[in-house]
Each structure stands twice: as structure tokens, then as C-alpha cells.
């Protein structure tokens, strides 16, 4: 049974420990549940609470969630479950950090969003961003998008763990 304590993180955990808990809890939450809306909603909450339990810069995360493949418009993402302020509803594969991750099928780790050509400022407070594509059978089905209110909010530790999470989510959902 799903319990709210899944998103409770101990004080003074390391980033690696928090990500390991996210993966472990996500695996439990996704077990026997294939609905992508349900699963992405719970994973967004796990990520949000993990970041808020960590020291700076991780606790400066101001948006964590997903965009999914928009089945009504080719090469476009549509807003999925998230935690944070309201967000852009659709993003073309040709625009911004999310579009770059979707079009290249590669993680985009951006230390300074103002230096990224074509960055979309859904929240003007965001200063850095990491976007990880979720690829199933060579098709981008969604992306994990995390924004931070300080520059250089993410590093290779974030990249490695979010890529593991993307793989887990990708194989744990029935995608449209």
C-alpha cells in the first residue's frame, strides 16, 4: 500500500542517499501500477521532497516534473505531472532545454540557462536546469525536467541518478 512516508527523507542525507531512496521508493510505488499519470505524479512528489531535504544547491530546486510526448502534435511535448509553479503547457522539440533533450535523446545539464540558446523561461527564477529523456524502444515518451533557482544547481551525480530513474520509469509504465 502506498504511504505518504515514502516521501519523507531523513535529515542530513547525502545527495546519493536521497537519490537511492527515490529509486527504491519509486520501484515500490511503480510495482503493479502501469498507469503513467499515476506513476509520474508519485515520482514528481518523491523528487520534490528529496531535493527539499538536501542542502544548497539541491534545496533550491523550484520545479521538478515531467513533460510527455504530445500525441496530437508531432515533435512536441505536453505538460505532465510536476511540483512547483505553473508551467509552459507545450514545448516543441526545436525549443529550449526540454526540446533539446527530446530531439537528441540525450540528457541536457545546463549550469546557466541564460547561456542556453533558445531557453524557455517558464519561471524567470530558474537559473540552471537538467532534463533527462525517457526513451522506450528508441522513442522519447517523456522527459524528466528539474529547474533550480541558483546557477550550477546540478552536476554529474544528478545526471547519473536521474538517468537511472528515467530508465526505471520508462520500463514501468504503459505509454500511449
mmCIF file of C-alpha atoms in Angstrom:
data_model
loop_
_atom_site.group_PDB
_atom_site.id
_atom_site.type_symbol
_atom_site.label_atom_id
_atom_site.label_comp_id
_atom_site.label_asym_id
_atom_site.label_seq_id
_atom_site.Cartn_x
_atom_site.Cartn_y
_atom_site.Cartn_z
ATOM 1 C CA UNK A 1 0.000 0.000 0.000
ATOM 2 C CA UNK A 2 1.262 3.466 -0.884
ATOM 3 C CA UNK A 3 2.046 5.610 2.121
ATOM 4 C CA UNK A 4 2.984 9.290 2.416
ATOM 5 C CA UNK A 5 6.075 8.325 4.412
ATOM 6 C CA UNK A 6 7.614 7.236 1.093
ATOM 7 C CA UNK A 7 8.411 10.909 0.519
ATOM 8 C CA UNK A 8 9.950 11.509 3.945
ATOM 9 C CA UNK A 9 13.717 11.878 3.813
ATOM 10 C CA UNK A 10 16.000 11.758 6.852
ATOM 11 C CA UNK A 11 17.859 14.861 7.934
ATOM 12 C CA UNK A 12 21.452 15.148 6.744
ATOM 13 C CA UNK A 13 21.193 12.584 3.952
ATOM 14 C CA UNK A 14 23.708 12.879 1.130
ATOM 15 C CA UNK A 15 22.548 13.539 -2.397
ATOM 16 C CA UNK A 16 23.442 9.959 -3.328
ATOM 17 C CA UNK A 17 21.427 8.589 -0.381
ATOM 18 C CA UNK A 18 18.436 10.740 -1.297
ATOM 19 C CA UNK A 19 18.545 9.571 -4.913
ATOM 20 C CA UNK A 20 18.881 5.943 -3.785
ATOM 21 C CA UNK A 21 15.771 6.419 -1.647
ATOM 22 C CA UNK A 22 13.944 7.979 -4.602
ATOM 23 C CA UNK A 23 14.821 4.956 -6.750
ATOM 24 C CA UNK A 24 13.889 2.455 -4.034
ATOM 25 C CA UNK A 25 10.607 4.194 -3.232
ATOM 26 C CA UNK A 26 9.774 4.661 -6.912
ATOM 27 C CA UNK A 27 10.361 0.982 -7.559
ATOM 28 C CA UNK A 28 7.911 0.130 -4.773
ATOM 29 C CA UNK A 29 5.328 2.680 -5.918
ATOM 30 C CA UNK A 30 5.549 1.552 -9.551
ATOM 31 C CA UNK A 31 5.243 -2.155 -8.717
ATOM 32 C CA UNK A 32 1.940 -3.455 -10.107
ATOM 33 C CA UNK A 33 0.979 0.044 -11.288
ATOM 34 C CA UNK A 34 1.456 0.682 -15.017
ATOM 35 C CA UNK A 35 -0.554 3.914 -15.390
ATOM 36 C CA UNK A 36 1.863 6.632 -16.465
ATOM 37 C CA UNK A 37 -0.140 9.526 -14.955
ATOM 38 C CA UNK A 38 -0.237 7.865 -11.547
ATOM 39 C CA UNK A 39 3.428 6.874 -11.699
ATOM 40 C CA UNK A 40 4.768 10.236 -12.898
ATOM 41 C CA UNK A 41 2.711 12.015 -10.230
ATOM 42 C CA UNK A 42 4.251 9.973 -7.432
ATOM 43 C CA UNK A 43 7.777 10.223 -8.834
ATOM 44 C CA UNK A 44 7.468 14.021 -9.171
ATOM 45 C CA UNK A 45 6.487 14.193 -5.485
ATOM 46 C CA UNK A 46 9.395 11.944 -4.487
ATOM 47 C CA UNK A 47 11.874 14.125 -6.380
ATOM 48 C CA UNK A 48 10.461 17.343 -4.916
ATOM 49 C CA UNK A 49 10.732 16.122 -1.338
ATOM 50 C CA UNK A 50 14.184 14.630 -1.924
ATOM 51 C CA UNK A 51 15.535 17.955 -3.193
ATOM 52 C CA UNK A 52 13.938 19.878 -0.327
ATOM 53 C CA UNK A 53 15.685 17.573 2.182
ATOM 54 C CA UNK A 54 19.146 18.358 0.839
ATOM 55 C CA UNK A 55 21.494 21.315 1.389
ATOM 56 C CA UNK A 56 22.057 24.004 -1.231
ATOM 57 C CA UNK A 57 22.031 24.000 -4.173
ATOM 58 C CA UNK A 58 19.663 20.999 -4.305
ATOM 59 C CA UNK A 59 17.139 22.549 -1.910
ATOM 60 C CA UNK A 60 16.914 25.492 -4.318
ATOM 61 C CA UNK A 61 15.060 23.325 -6.860
ATOM 62 C CA UNK A 62 11.973 25.288 -7.874
ATOM 63 C CA UNK A 63 10.373 22.862 -10.357
ATOM 64 C CA UNK A 64 10.511 19.089 -10.735
ATOM 65 C CA UNK A 65 8.356 17.071 -13.049
ATOM 66 C CA UNK A 66 7.635 15.686 -16.451
ATOM 67 C CA UNK A 67 6.638 16.557 -19.944
ATOM 68 C CA UNK A 68 5.225 13.744 -22.059
ATOM 69 C CA UNK A 69 5.021 13.188 -25.782
ATOM 70 C CA UNK A 70 2.080 15.158 -27.175
ATOM 71 C CA UNK A 71 0.183 12.678 -29.326
ATOM 72 C CA UNK A 72 -1.831 15.449 -31.024
ATOM 73 C CA UNK A 73 1.150 17.343 -32.468
ATOM 74 C CA UNK A 74 4.311 15.796 -33.945
ATOM 75 C CA UNK A 75 7.614 16.596 -32.222
ATOM 76 C CA UNK A 76 6.006 18.313 -29.275
ATOM 77 C CA UNK A 77 5.926 17.743 -25.515
ATOM 78 C CA UNK A 78 2.950 18.471 -23.275
ATOM 79 C CA UNK A 79 2.992 19.246 -19.565
ATOM 80 C CA UNK A 80 2.754 16.233 -17.287
ATOM 81 C CA UNK A 81 2.722 15.764 -13.518
ATOM 82 C CA UNK A 82 5.014 18.139 -11.603
ATOM 83 C CA UNK A 83 5.743 20.010 -8.387
ATOM 84 C CA UNK A 84 6.362 23.768 -8.485
ATOM 85 C CA UNK A 85 4.848 26.848 -10.099
ATOM 86 C CA UNK A 86 2.534 26.628 -13.110
ATOM 87 C CA UNK A 87 4.472 25.809 -16.263
ATOM 88 C CA UNK A 88 4.536 26.049 -20.024
ATOM 89 C CA UNK A 89 1.850 23.773 -21.429
ATOM 90 C CA UNK A 90 3.590 22.630 -24.614
ATOM 91 C CA UNK A 91 7.198 22.657 -25.825
ATOM 92 C CA UNK A 92 8.313 21.914 -29.373
ATOM 93 C CA UNK A 93 11.281 19.587 -29.832
ATOM 94 C CA UNK A 94 13.001 22.555 -31.525
ATOM 95 C CA UNK A 95 12.789 24.839 -28.454
ATOM 96 C CA UNK A 96 14.585 25.106 -25.151
ATOM 97 C CA UNK A 97 16.369 22.626 -22.949
ATOM 98 C CA UNK A 98 13.429 20.200 -22.882
ATOM 99 C CA UNK A 99 13.173 20.244 -26.656
ATOM 100 C CA UNK A 100 16.920 19.640 -26.991
ATOM 101 C CA UNK A 101 16.731 16.602 -24.698
ATOM 102 C CA UNK A 102 13.734 15.229 -26.596
ATOM 103 C CA UNK A 103 15.185 15.792 -30.066
ATOM 104 C CA UNK A 104 18.656 14.417 -29.272
ATOM 105 C CA UNK A 105 17.526 11.715 -26.797
ATOM 106 C CA UNK A 106 20.354 12.911 -24.534
ATOM 107 C CA UNK A 107 20.485 14.434 -21.094
ATOM 108 C CA UNK A 108 20.917 18.196 -21.063
ATOM 109 C CA UNK A 109 22.766 19.520 -17.994
ATOM 110 C CA UNK A 110 22.669 23.315 -18.158
ATOM 111 C CA UNK A 111 24.612 25.203 -15.457
ATOM 112 C CA UNK A 112 23.341 28.618 -16.641
ATOM 113 C CA UNK A 113 20.034 28.717 -18.508
ATOM 114 C CA UNK A 114 20.662 32.279 -19.664
ATOM 115 C CA UNK A 115 23.593 30.969 -21.713
ATOM 116 C CA UNK A 116 21.493 28.232 -23.375
ATOM 117 C CA UNK A 117 20.339 29.311 -26.856
ATOM 118 C CA UNK A 118 16.544 29.387 -27.026
ATOM 119 C CA UNK A 119 15.974 28.712 -23.325
ATOM 120 C CA UNK A 120 12.285 28.933 -22.439
ATOM 121 C CA UNK A 121 11.771 30.821 -19.180
ATOM 122 C CA UNK A 122 8.588 29.281 -17.773
ATOM 123 C CA UNK A 123 9.758 30.570 -14.388
ATOM 124 C CA UNK A 124 12.106 33.549 -14.515
ATOM 125 C CA UNK A 125 13.617 32.469 -11.180
ATOM 126 C CA UNK A 126 15.169 29.355 -12.742
ATOM 127 C CA UNK A 127 18.943 29.684 -13.232
ATOM 128 C CA UNK A 128 20.015 26.093 -14.013
ATOM 129 C CA UNK A 129 18.282 23.014 -15.364
ATOM 130 C CA UNK A 130 18.685 19.326 -16.041
ATOM 131 C CA UNK A 131 16.483 17.441 -18.486
ATOM 132 C CA UNK A 132 16.633 13.671 -18.951
ATOM 133 C CA UNK A 133 14.769 11.937 -21.774
ATOM 134 C CA UNK A 134 12.727 8.825 -21.068
ATOM 135 C CA UNK A 135 13.249 6.631 -24.118
ATOM 136 C CA UNK A 136 11.300 3.435 -24.762
ATOM 137 C CA UNK A 137 12.002 1.377 -27.898
ATOM 138 C CA UNK A 138 14.064 4.270 -29.322
ATOM 139 C CA UNK A 139 11.127 6.698 -28.914
ATOM 140 C CA UNK A 140 11.054 9.601 -26.452
ATOM 141 C CA UNK A 141 7.875 9.113 -24.416
ATOM 142 C CA UNK A 142 8.579 11.759 -21.783
ATOM 143 C CA UNK A 143 11.298 13.836 -20.157
ATOM 144 C CA UNK A 144 12.257 14.500 -16.552
ATOM 145 C CA UNK A 145 12.740 18.246 -16.102
ATOM 146 C CA UNK A 146 14.237 19.780 -12.958
ATOM 147 C CA UNK A 147 14.924 23.511 -12.522
ATOM 148 C CA UNK A 148 16.996 25.217 -9.833
ATOM 149 C CA UNK A 149 16.907 28.840 -8.662
ATOM 150 C CA UNK A 150 20.723 29.068 -8.498
ATOM 151 C CA UNK A 151 23.353 28.633 -11.227
ATOM 152 C CA UNK A 152 25.171 25.290 -11.345
ATOM 153 C CA UNK A 153 22.420 23.595 -9.372
ATOM 154 C CA UNK A 154 23.103 20.191 -10.924
ATOM 155 C CA UNK A 155 26.128 18.003 -11.552
ATOM 156 C CA UNK A 156 27.113 14.566 -12.830
ATOM 157 C CA UNK A 157 25.710 12.937 -9.677
ATOM 158 C CA UNK A 158 22.274 14.315 -10.604
ATOM 159 C CA UNK A 159 22.759 13.200 -14.193
ATOM 160 C CA UNK A 160 23.657 9.612 -13.251
ATOM 161 C CA UNK A 161 20.792 9.134 -10.787
ATOM 162 C CA UNK A 162 18.148 10.855 -12.923
ATOM 163 C CA UNK A 163 19.171 8.687 -15.875
ATOM 164 C CA UNK A 164 18.645 5.595 -13.673
ATOM 165 C CA UNK A 165 15.252 6.972 -12.665
ATOM 166 C CA UNK A 166 14.331 7.624 -16.313
ATOM 167 C CA UNK A 167 15.155 4.022 -17.170
ATOM 168 C CA UNK A 168 13.008 2.729 -14.286
ATOM 169 C CA UNK A 169 10.061 4.962 -15.179
ATOM 170 C CA UNK A 170 10.362 4.113 -18.864
ATOM 171 C CA UNK A 171 10.036 0.379 -18.312
ATOM 172 C CA UNK A 172 7.415 0.672 -15.556
ATOM 173 C CA UNK A 173 4.637 2.469 -17.459
ATOM 174 C CA UNK A 174 2.242 1.634 -20.262
ATOM 175 C CA UNK A 175 2.871 4.572 -22.569
ATOM 176 C CA UNK A 176 0.253 5.720 -25.082
#
